[in-house]
mmCIF file of C-alpha atoms in Angstrom:
data_model
loop_
_atom_site.group_PDB
_atom_site.id
_atom_site.type_symbol
_atom_site.label_atom_id
_atom_site.label_comp_id
_atom_site.label_asym_id
_atom_site.label_seq_id
_atom_site.Cartn_x
_atom_site.Cartn_y
_atom_site.Cartn_z
ATOM 1 C CA MET J 784 14.863 -15.171 -6.903
ATOM 2 C CA PRO J 785 12.810 -16.297 -10.155
ATOM 3 C CA GLY J 786 12.766 -14.388 -12.937
ATOM 4 C CA GLY J 787 9.790 -12.487 -14.167
ATOM 5 C CA THR J 788 10.868 -12.324 -17.455
ATOM 6 C CA ASP J 789 12.116 -14.210 -20.707
ATOM 7 C CA THR J 790 15.957 -14.520 -19.888
ATOM 8 C CA ARG J 791 16.888 -12.342 -23.387
ATOM 9 C CA ASP J 792 14.586 -9.636 -21.566
ATOM 10 C CA THR J 793 16.056 -9.935 -18.194
ATOM 11 C CA ASP J 794 19.640 -10.019 -19.503
ATOM 12 C CA ALA J 795 18.579 -6.763 -21.597
ATOM 13 C CA ALA J 796 16.589 -5.057 -18.852
ATOM 14 C CA LEU J 797 20.183 -5.631 -16.366
ATOM 15 C CA GLU J 798 22.548 -4.055 -18.969
ATOM 16 C CA GLU J 799 19.922 -0.999 -19.027
ATOM 17 C CA PHE J 800 19.999 -0.884 -15.480
ATOM 18 C CA ARG J 801 23.582 -0.625 -15.241
ATOM 19 C CA GLN J 802 23.908 1.391 -18.232
ATOM 20 C CA THR J 803 21.390 4.083 -16.412
ATOM 21 C CA MET J 804 23.151 3.844 -13.133
ATOM 22 C CA ARG J 805 26.735 4.354 -14.691
ATOM 23 C CA SER J 806 25.408 7.430 -16.799
ATOM 24 C CA GLN J 807 24.565 9.002 -13.517
ATOM 25 C CA GLY J 808 27.801 8.022 -11.659
ATOM 26 C CA VAL J 809 25.758 5.924 -8.860
ATOM 27 C CA PRO J 810 28.301 3.701 -7.452
ATOM 28 C CA GLY J 811 26.309 0.422 -6.328
ATOM 29 C CA ALA J 812 22.062 -0.332 -6.643
ATOM 30 C CA GLN J 813 19.733 -2.758 -6.056
ATOM 31 C CA LEU J 814 16.528 -3.149 -7.618
ATOM 32 C CA VAL J 815 13.744 -5.830 -7.380
ATOM 33 C CA TYR J 816 11.241 -5.698 -10.287
ATOM 34 C CA ALA J 817 7.803 -7.719 -9.562
ATOM 35 C CA HIS J 818 5.370 -8.439 -12.592
ATOM 36 C CA ASN J 819 3.135 -11.099 -13.225
ATOM 37 C CA GLY J 820 3.599 -12.795 -9.798
ATOM 38 C CA ALA J 821 7.348 -13.002 -10.160
ATOM 39 C CA ALA J 822 9.969 -10.851 -8.801
ATOM 40 C CA THR J 823 13.641 -10.596 -10.702
ATOM 41 C CA LEU J 824 16.830 -8.956 -8.966
ATOM 42 C CA TYR J 825 19.059 -6.589 -10.533
ATOM 43 C CA CYS J 826 22.397 -5.354 -8.831
ATOM 44 C CA HIS J 827 24.829 -3.042 -9.924
ATOM 45 C CA GLY J 828 28.146 -1.639 -9.016
ATOM 46 C CA VAL J 829 30.276 -1.790 -6.052
ATOM 47 C CA MET J 830 29.499 -1.148 -2.175
ATOM 48 C CA ARG J 831 32.124 1.522 -1.871
ATOM 49 C CA ASN J 832 33.949 3.284 -4.639
ATOM 50 C CA ASP J 833 37.298 2.706 -2.765
ATOM 51 C CA ALA J 834 37.011 -0.965 -2.564
ATOM 52 C CA PRO J 835 36.354 -3.734 -5.276
ATOM 53 C CA ALA J 836 33.426 -5.280 -3.119
ATOM 54 C CA PRO J 837 30.498 -5.838 -5.385
ATOM 55 C CA VAL J 838 27.004 -4.990 -4.900
ATOM 56 C CA THR J 839 25.207 -8.319 -4.116
ATOM 57 C CA ASP J 840 21.546 -9.452 -3.471
ATOM 58 C CA GLN J 841 22.854 -9.701 0.599
ATOM 59 C CA THR J 842 23.901 -6.164 0.566
ATOM 60 C CA VAL J 843 22.018 -3.804 2.777
ATOM 61 C CA PHE J 844 21.338 -0.003 1.996
ATOM 62 C CA GLN J 845 19.965 2.636 3.995
ATOM 63 C CA ALA J 846 16.735 2.971 3.387
ATOM 64 C CA ALA J 847 15.945 6.272 4.527
ATOM 65 C CA SER J 848 12.091 7.425 4.593
ATOM 66 C CA LEU J 849 10.956 4.046 3.099
ATOM 67 C CA SER J 850 11.139 3.093 6.893
ATOM 68 C CA LYS J 851 8.165 5.391 7.598
ATOM 69 C CA VAL J 852 5.825 2.984 5.393
ATOM 70 C CA ILE J 853 6.782 0.203 7.883
ATOM 71 C CA GLY J 854 5.862 2.504 10.698
ATOM 72 C CA ALA J 855 2.469 3.348 9.120
ATOM 73 C CA TYR J 856 1.681 -0.596 8.723
ATOM 74 C CA ILE J 857 2.696 -0.938 12.340
ATOM 75 C CA THR J 858 0.288 1.639 13.191
ATOM 76 C CA LEU J 859 -2.530 -0.100 11.455
ATOM 77 C CA ARG J 860 -1.932 -3.293 12.804
ATOM 78 C CA LEU J 861 -2.123 -1.825 16.113
ATOM 79 C CA ALA J 862 -4.986 -0.384 15.475
ATOM 80 C CA ASP J 863 -6.424 -3.249 14.225
ATOM 81 C CA ALA J 864 -5.857 -4.969 17.633
ATOM 82 C CA GLY J 865 -7.310 -1.767 19.406
ATOM 83 C CA THR J 866 -4.255 -0.706 20.910
ATOM 84 C CA ILE J 867 -4.507 2.434 19.361
ATOM 85 C CA ASP J 868 -7.387 4.593 17.443
ATOM 86 C CA LEU J 869 -6.189 6.782 14.589
ATOM 87 C CA ASP J 870 -8.254 9.685 15.787
ATOM 88 C CA THR J 871 -7.721 9.888 19.748
ATOM 89 C CA PRO J 872 -4.754 12.351 20.079
ATOM 90 C CA LEU J 873 -1.328 10.958 20.880
ATOM 91 C CA TRP J 874 -1.076 12.796 24.232
ATOM 92 C CA ASP J 875 -3.868 10.891 25.503
ATOM 93 C CA TYR J 876 -1.933 7.891 25.373
ATOM 94 C CA TRP J 877 1.600 9.222 26.490
ATOM 95 C CA PRO J 878 2.315 12.951 27.899
ATOM 96 C CA SER J 879 5.409 13.102 26.016
ATOM 97 C CA GLN J 880 7.345 16.387 27.394
ATOM 98 C CA ARG J 881 8.510 17.388 23.990
ATOM 99 C CA ILE J 882 4.685 18.740 23.446
ATOM 100 C CA LYS J 883 3.447 19.056 26.886
ATOM 101 C CA ASP J 884 3.824 22.985 26.165
ATOM 102 C CA ASN J 885 2.369 23.066 22.572
ATOM 103 C CA PRO J 886 -1.397 22.863 23.089
ATOM 104 C CA GLN J 887 -1.313 22.395 18.918
ATOM 105 C CA ALA J 888 0.849 19.315 19.388
ATOM 106 C CA ARG J 889 -1.054 18.051 21.790
ATOM 107 C CA THR J 890 -4.313 17.324 19.312
ATOM 108 C CA ILE J 891 -1.753 15.222 16.998
ATOM 109 C CA THR J 892 -3.579 11.516 16.017
ATOM 110 C CA ALA J 893 -1.857 8.887 14.446
ATOM 111 C CA ARG J 894 -3.819 9.462 11.173
ATOM 112 C CA ARG J 895 -2.834 13.231 11.151
ATOM 113 C CA VAL J 896 1.017 11.957 11.470
ATOM 114 C CA LEU J 897 0.516 8.997 8.772
ATOM 115 C CA ASP J 898 -1.277 11.799 6.387
ATOM 116 C CA HIS J 899 1.763 14.537 7.211
ATOM 117 C CA THR J 900 -0.780 16.892 8.456
ATOM 118 C CA SER J 901 0.598 16.997 12.063
ATOM 119 C CA GLY J 902 1.699 20.664 11.641
ATOM 120 C CA LEU J 903 5.156 19.432 13.003
ATOM 121 C CA PRO J 904 8.700 20.430 10.876
ATOM 122 C CA ASN J 905 9.988 17.474 9.367
ATOM 123 C CA TRP J 906 13.151 18.002 11.829
ATOM 124 C CA GLN J 907 12.703 19.848 14.651
ATOM 125 C CA ILE J 908 16.680 19.190 15.360
ATOM 126 C CA SER J 909 18.618 16.773 13.595
ATOM 127 C CA PRO J 910 17.165 12.948 14.108
ATOM 128 C CA SER J 911 21.094 11.567 14.810
ATOM 129 C CA ASN J 912 21.268 14.325 17.603
ATOM 130 C CA PRO J 913 20.713 12.359 21.193
ATOM 131 C CA ALA J 914 19.154 15.557 22.374
ATOM 132 C CA ILE J 915 16.105 15.251 20.190
ATOM 133 C CA ASP J 916 14.067 13.108 22.695
ATOM 134 C CA GLN J 917 14.620 16.268 25.228
ATOM 135 C CA THR J 918 13.886 19.342 22.369
ATOM 136 C CA PRO J 919 9.973 20.772 22.457
ATOM 137 C CA LEU J 920 8.260 20.348 19.691
ATOM 138 C CA GLN J 921 7.201 23.679 17.878
ATOM 139 C CA ASN J 922 4.196 23.600 15.195
ATOM 140 C CA ARG J 923 4.863 25.105 11.510
ATOM 141 C CA PHE J 924 1.037 25.246 11.438
ATOM 142 C CA ALA J 925 -2.382 24.438 12.840
ATOM 143 C CA THR J 926 -2.564 20.465 13.012
ATOM 144 C CA GLY J 927 -4.836 19.180 10.427
ATOM 145 C CA ALA J 928 -4.803 22.672 8.498
ATOM 146 C CA ARG J 929 -2.692 21.219 5.472
ATOM 147 C CA PHE J 930 -0.030 19.106 4.097
ATOM 148 C CA GLY J 931 3.563 19.313 5.750
ATOM 149 C CA TYR J 932 6.142 16.444 5.503
ATOM 150 C CA SER J 933 7.009 15.392 9.127
ATOM 151 C CA GLY J 934 9.686 12.922 10.548
ATOM 152 C CA GLU J 935 9.304 13.941 14.032
ATOM 153 C CA GLY J 936 5.710 13.329 13.554
ATOM 154 C CA PHE J 937 6.523 9.530 12.953
ATOM 155 C CA TYR J 938 8.995 9.891 15.725
ATOM 156 C CA LEU J 939 6.674 10.996 18.299
ATOM 157 C CA LEU J 940 3.984 8.350 17.048
ATOM 158 C CA GLN J 941 6.989 5.849 17.270
ATOM 159 C CA ARG J 942 7.517 6.879 20.938
ATOM 160 C CA THR J 943 3.791 6.620 21.809
ATOM 161 C CA LEU J 944 3.513 3.044 20.376
ATOM 162 C CA GLU J 945 6.574 1.894 22.319
ATOM 163 C CA HIS J 946 4.908 3.315 25.120
ATOM 164 C CA LEU J 947 1.673 1.573 24.614
ATOM 165 C CA THR J 948 3.374 -1.769 23.994
ATOM 166 C CA GLY J 949 6.115 -1.870 26.302
ATOM 167 C CA LYS J 950 8.564 -2.727 23.527
ATOM 168 C CA ARG J 951 11.092 -0.962 21.748
ATOM 169 C CA TRP J 952 10.916 -0.255 18.311
ATOM 170 C CA GLU J 953 13.246 -2.915 17.103
ATOM 171 C CA GLN J 954 11.138 -5.520 18.730
ATOM 172 C CA LEU J 955 7.772 -4.423 17.352
ATOM 173 C CA ALA J 956 9.675 -4.121 13.808
ATOM 174 C CA THR J 957 10.814 -7.958 14.110
ATOM 175 C CA GLN J 958 7.295 -9.205 15.809
ATOM 176 C CA GLU J 959 4.869 -7.390 12.947
ATOM 177 C CA VAL J 960 7.083 -6.974 10.270
ATOM 178 C CA PHE J 961 10.485 -8.538 9.756
ATOM 179 C CA SER J 962 9.581 -11.984 10.970
ATOM 180 C CA ARG J 963 5.749 -11.922 9.333
ATOM 181 C CA PHE J 964 7.598 -11.127 6.133
ATOM 182 C CA ASP J 965 10.688 -12.486 5.374
ATOM 183 C CA MET J 966 12.782 -10.000 6.017
ATOM 184 C CA PRO J 967 16.058 -11.505 7.563
ATOM 185 C CA SER J 968 18.845 -8.577 6.745
ATOM 186 C CA SER J 969 16.389 -5.669 7.886
ATOM 187 C CA HIS J 970 17.022 -3.397 10.736
ATOM 188 C CA PHE J 971 16.254 -0.109 12.415
ATOM 189 C CA MET J 972 19.340 -0.324 14.793
ATOM 190 C CA THR J 973 22.851 -0.697 13.467
ATOM 191 C CA ASP J 974 23.634 -4.419 13.770
ATOM 192 C CA HIS J 975 27.344 -4.740 13.516
ATOM 193 C CA ALA J 976 26.683 -8.613 11.757
ATOM 194 C CA PHE J 977 25.959 -6.777 8.914
ATOM 195 C CA ASP J 978 29.189 -4.902 8.895
ATOM 196 C CA GLU J 979 31.026 -6.910 5.756
ATOM 197 C CA ARG J 980 27.510 -6.470 3.670
ATOM 198 C CA LYS J 981 27.082 -2.869 4.299
ATOM 199 C CA ALA J 982 27.134 -0.527 1.459
ATOM 200 C CA ARG J 983 28.794 3.176 1.618
ATOM 201 C CA GLY J 984 26.769 6.592 0.443
ATOM 202 C CA HIS J 985 28.338 8.449 -1.785
ATOM 203 C CA GLY J 986 28.147 12.324 -2.327
ATOM 204 C CA LYS J 987 27.603 13.320 -6.015
ATOM 205 C CA ASP J 988 31.372 13.446 -6.904
ATOM 206 C CA GLY J 989 31.422 10.087 -6.136
ATOM 207 C CA THR J 990 33.323 10.728 -2.765
ATOM 208 C CA PRO J 991 32.236 8.060 0.392
ATOM 209 C CA GLU J 992 30.569 9.290 2.974
ATOM 210 C CA ARG J 993 31.012 8.323 6.750
ATOM 211 C CA ASP J 994 30.284 5.333 7.946
ATOM 212 C CA ARG J 995 26.960 6.390 10.070
ATOM 213 C CA VAL J 996 25.667 4.448 13.384
ATOM 214 C CA PHE J 997 22.275 3.832 14.442
ATOM 215 C CA GLY J 998 22.110 3.751 17.950
ATOM 216 C CA TRP J 999 18.315 4.121 18.394
ATOM 217 C CA GLU J 1000 15.561 3.314 16.412
ATOM 218 C CA ASN J 1001 14.089 6.004 14.529
ATOM 219 C CA THR J 1002 10.939 5.002 12.263
ATOM 220 C CA ALA J 1003 11.559 8.151 10.165
ATOM 221 C CA TRP J 1004 14.638 7.241 8.735
ATOM 222 C CA THR J 1005 16.570 4.195 10.191
ATOM 223 C CA LEU J 1006 15.921 1.289 8.288
ATOM 224 C CA VAL J 1007 18.680 -0.814 6.975
ATOM 225 C CA THR J 1008 17.330 -3.626 4.232
ATOM 226 C CA THR J 1009 17.633 -5.363 1.025
ATOM 227 C CA ALA J 1010 15.979 -4.848 -1.933
ATOM 228 C CA ARG J 1011 14.714 -8.538 -1.780
ATOM 229 C CA ASP J 1012 13.690 -7.961 1.984
ATOM 230 C CA TYR J 1013 11.792 -4.817 1.126
ATOM 231 C CA HIS J 1014 10.049 -6.500 -1.965
ATOM 232 C CA HIS J 1015 8.435 -8.851 0.501
ATOM 233 C CA PHE J 1016 7.194 -6.146 2.230
ATOM 234 C CA LEU J 1017 5.546 -4.210 -0.641
ATOM 235 C CA GLN J 1018 3.886 -7.507 -2.017
ATOM 236 C CA ARG J 1019 2.506 -9.188 1.267
ATOM 237 C CA ALA J 1020 1.956 -5.867 3.479
ATOM 238 C CA LEU J 1021 0.791 -3.404 1.049
ATOM 239 C CA TYR J 1022 -0.431 -5.267 -2.277
ATOM 240 C CA ARG J 1023 -1.936 -8.354 -0.476
ATOM 241 C CA GLY J 1024 -2.990 -6.779 2.846
ATOM 242 C CA GLU J 1025 -1.638 -9.683 5.000
ATOM 243 C CA GLY J 1026 -1.680 -9.049 8.754
ATOM 244 C CA LEU J 1027 -4.397 -5.867 8.141
ATOM 245 C CA GLN J 1028 -8.747 -5.742 8.242
ATOM 246 C CA PRO J 1029 -9.666 -4.994 4.566
ATOM 247 C CA ALA J 1030 -10.924 -2.067 5.525
ATOM 248 C CA THR J 1031 -7.979 -0.761 7.398
ATOM 249 C CA HIS J 1032 -5.658 -2.127 4.578
ATOM 250 C CA ALA J 1033 -8.054 0.140 1.842
ATOM 251 C CA LEU J 1034 -7.485 3.314 4.183
ATOM 252 C CA MET J 1035 -3.263 3.015 3.098
ATOM 253 C CA PHE J 1036 -4.751 4.043 -0.585
ATOM 254 C CA THR J 1037 -7.299 6.285 0.264
ATOM 255 C CA ALA J 1038 -6.608 9.836 -0.169
ATOM 256 C CA SER J 1039 -6.283 11.310 3.510
ATOM 257 C CA SER J 1040 -4.457 14.771 2.402
ATOM 258 C CA ASN J 1041 -3.798 16.332 -0.869
ATOM 259 C CA ALA J 1042 -0.318 16.291 -0.290
ATOM 260 C CA ASP J 1043 -0.177 19.851 -1.154
ATOM 261 C CA ASP J 1044 2.645 21.689 1.199
ATOM 262 C CA THR J 1045 2.330 25.683 0.477
ATOM 263 C CA ASP J 1046 6.116 25.863 1.649
ATOM 264 C CA THR J 1047 7.063 23.892 -1.433
ATOM 265 C CA PRO J 1048 4.733 24.152 -4.432
ATOM 266 C CA SER J 1049 5.303 21.714 -7.215
ATOM 267 C CA ALA J 1050 3.697 21.497 -10.708
ATOM 268 C CA ALA J 1051 3.286 18.087 -9.855
ATOM 269 C CA ASP J 1052 0.803 18.534 -6.635
ATOM 270 C CA PRO J 1053 -1.972 17.956 -9.158
ATOM 271 C CA PHE J 1054 -1.268 14.208 -9.317
ATOM 272 C CA ILE J 1055 0.043 13.420 -5.959
ATOM 273 C CA ASP J 1056 -2.096 12.822 -2.804
ATOM 274 C CA TRP J 1057 -0.990 11.089 0.519
ATOM 275 C CA GLY J 1058 -2.839 8.267 1.900
ATOM 276 C CA LEU J 1059 -1.903 6.417 5.397
ATOM 277 C CA GLY J 1060 2.029 6.425 5.135
ATOM 278 C CA VAL J 1061 2.148 6.657 1.635
ATOM 279 C CA GLY J 1062 2.343 8.704 -1.742
ATOM 280 C CA LEU J 1063 -0.536 8.231 -4.210
ATOM 281 C CA GLN J 1064 -0.074 9.078 -7.549
ATOM 282 C CA ASN J 1065 -2.759 9.478 -10.635
ATOM 283 C CA ALA J 1066 -1.490 9.811 -13.744
ATOM 284 C CA ASN J 1067 -1.617 8.490 -17.209
ATOM 285 C CA ASN J 1068 -5.002 6.822 -16.097
ATOM 286 C CA ARG J 1069 -2.770 4.461 -13.506
ATOM 287 C CA PRO J 1070 -2.842 4.976 -9.968
ATOM 288 C CA LEU J 1071 0.301 4.396 -8.093
ATOM 289 C CA VAL J 1072 1.528 3.882 -4.667
ATOM 290 C CA TRP J 1073 4.959 5.229 -3.647
ATOM 291 C CA HIS J 1074 7.376 6.609 -1.380
ATOM 292 C CA TRP J 1075 11.005 8.021 -1.886
ATOM 293 C CA GLY J 1076 13.855 7.872 0.706
ATOM 294 C CA ASP J 1077 16.499 10.711 1.280
ATOM 295 C CA ASN J 1078 19.346 10.230 3.612
ATOM 296 C CA PRO J 1079 23.237 11.643 3.151
ATOM 297 C CA GLY J 1080 24.694 9.492 0.432
ATOM 298 C CA PHE J 1081 21.703 7.109 -0.143
ATOM 299 C CA LYS J 1082 18.654 7.255 -2.127
ATOM 300 C CA ALA J 1083 15.797 4.885 -2.559
ATOM 301 C CA LEU J 1084 12.163 4.621 -4.306
ATOM 302 C CA PHE J 1085 9.790 1.974 -4.349
ATOM 303 C CA MET J 1086 6.143 2.310 -6.758
ATOM 304 C CA LEU J 1087 3.317 -0.235 -6.647
ATOM 305 C CA ASP J 1088 0.803 -0.648 -8.919
ATOM 306 C CA PRO J 1089 -2.267 -1.662 -6.289
ATOM 307 C CA ARG J 1090 -4.435 -3.050 -8.863
ATOM 308 C CA SER J 1091 -1.835 -5.585 -10.937
ATOM 309 C CA GLY J 1092 0.724 -5.700 -8.183
ATOM 310 C CA ASP J 1093 3.777 -4.702 -10.256
ATOM 311 C CA SER J 1094 6.405 -3.292 -7.972
ATOM 312 C CA ILE J 1095 10.001 -1.920 -8.190
ATOM 313 C CA ALA J 1096 11.958 -1.215 -4.895
ATOM 314 C CA LEU J 1097 15.205 0.686 -5.595
ATOM 315 C CA PHE J 1098 18.580 0.994 -3.618
ATOM 316 C CA THR J 1099 21.014 3.617 -4.418
ATOM 317 C CA ASN J 1100 24.134 4.609 -2.547
ATOM 318 C CA SER J 1101 24.747 7.535 -3.819
ATOM 319 C CA ASP J 1102 23.373 10.946 -3.882
ATOM 320 C CA ASN J 1103 22.612 11.088 -7.709
ATOM 321 C CA GLY J 1104 20.132 7.956 -7.379
ATOM 322 C CA PRO J 1105 17.415 10.322 -7.928
ATOM 323 C CA ALA J 1106 18.565 11.103 -11.397
ATOM 324 C CA THR J 1107 17.629 7.700 -12.382
ATOM 325 C CA TYR J 1108 14.421 7.337 -11.172
ATOM 326 C CA LYS J 1109 12.378 8.260 -14.191
ATOM 327 C CA GLN J 1110 14.405 5.991 -16.674
ATOM 328 C CA VAL J 1111 14.235 3.096 -14.405
ATOM 329 C CA LEU J 1112 10.357 3.532 -13.988
ATOM 330 C CA ARG J 1113 9.967 3.789 -17.991
ATOM 331 C CA ARG J 1114 12.176 0.842 -18.032
ATOM 332 C CA PHE J 1115 10.024 -1.362 -15.997
ATOM 333 C CA PHE J 1116 6.684 0.410 -15.892
ATOM 334 C CA GLY J 1117 5.935 1.862 -19.116
ATOM 335 C CA GLU J 1118 6.457 5.181 -20.637
ATOM 336 C CA GLY J 1119 4.804 8.426 -19.410
ATOM 337 C CA ASP J 1120 4.728 10.807 -16.962
ATOM 338 C CA TYR J 1121 6.066 10.280 -13.299
ATOM 339 C CA PRO J 1122 5.144 13.135 -11.404
ATOM 340 C CA ALA J 1123 5.994 11.469 -8.074
ATOM 341 C CA VAL J 1124 9.700 11.935 -8.804
ATOM 342 C CA ASP J 1125 9.218 15.697 -9.445
ATOM 343 C CA TRP J 1126 6.948 15.978 -6.284
ATOM 344 C CA SER J 1127 9.727 14.342 -4.058
ATOM 345 C CA SER J 1128 12.538 16.446 -5.785
ATOM 346 C CA ALA J 1129 10.786 19.873 -4.676
ATOM 347 C CA GLN J 1130 10.706 18.323 -1.110
ATOM 348 C CA ASP J 1131 14.324 17.443 -0.700
#
């Protein structure tokens, strides 16, 4: 991957990046920084604390909720194709048995899922529980009333799109995203061909987590990828809007909800809105697009300047990952406040 800065600057940035990770007890990490149309890849540490294999550009990480942004892009692609209307209730397309006894949930639309105003809980049941597809959904509040971050909403939307297209989510993601944007290491279901390249998650004390196998796709949290793959998605799908009509692309970056969850208030709330599938930060007179990821043992973050195209994609194999975010952002995006980090911490 071509370097985006002078070699001496790149070397200094790499050392500072690694020192930041070491100082917070993060065993391994990948970062791709894009600037002025070029990108630099930084790697740190080991894939797991109890083995010497280093993190390389080929190491795959759990992306956690960065998965949702790919789900949003696929939804908008299908909206452009006329497969789904953003404001038609999902129930009208597919009568999911999970919401048949919930009149509020039967009014949920794709737009209400993408801006997190569906009213559904984050998870009604653990998303790794095979009973998820048989578990009725209950609303936390009336659909459309306010913001409330929900993985269940994205999973309901995924199942609806699978029904409409007749395709499994892995097939849809490969067709609409992975093949289109040169993402050969990305998948939503566990692929054992990547076992030797897979990072292991770690708790805050550095203890390796048990290996997780994703037996079925869930666009809210099961994406496994590399920083390089995700960088391609950020630059081509989000920044350039490839594959989307201009007006549809603009919807992603237009505030659709104020991102104020009254159950988890934060001092950062005034600086954060939500577009269709992505967070919007407006601070320091610089609008930025972002999302965070939080799986046990894996933490991730991306940030994109929609005006310049500068971006970072950061993946860590540690629960300590969020403690590094502000220092990484200030090193690569400049000094200033990053209320998105505080906002996401309040959600976790």
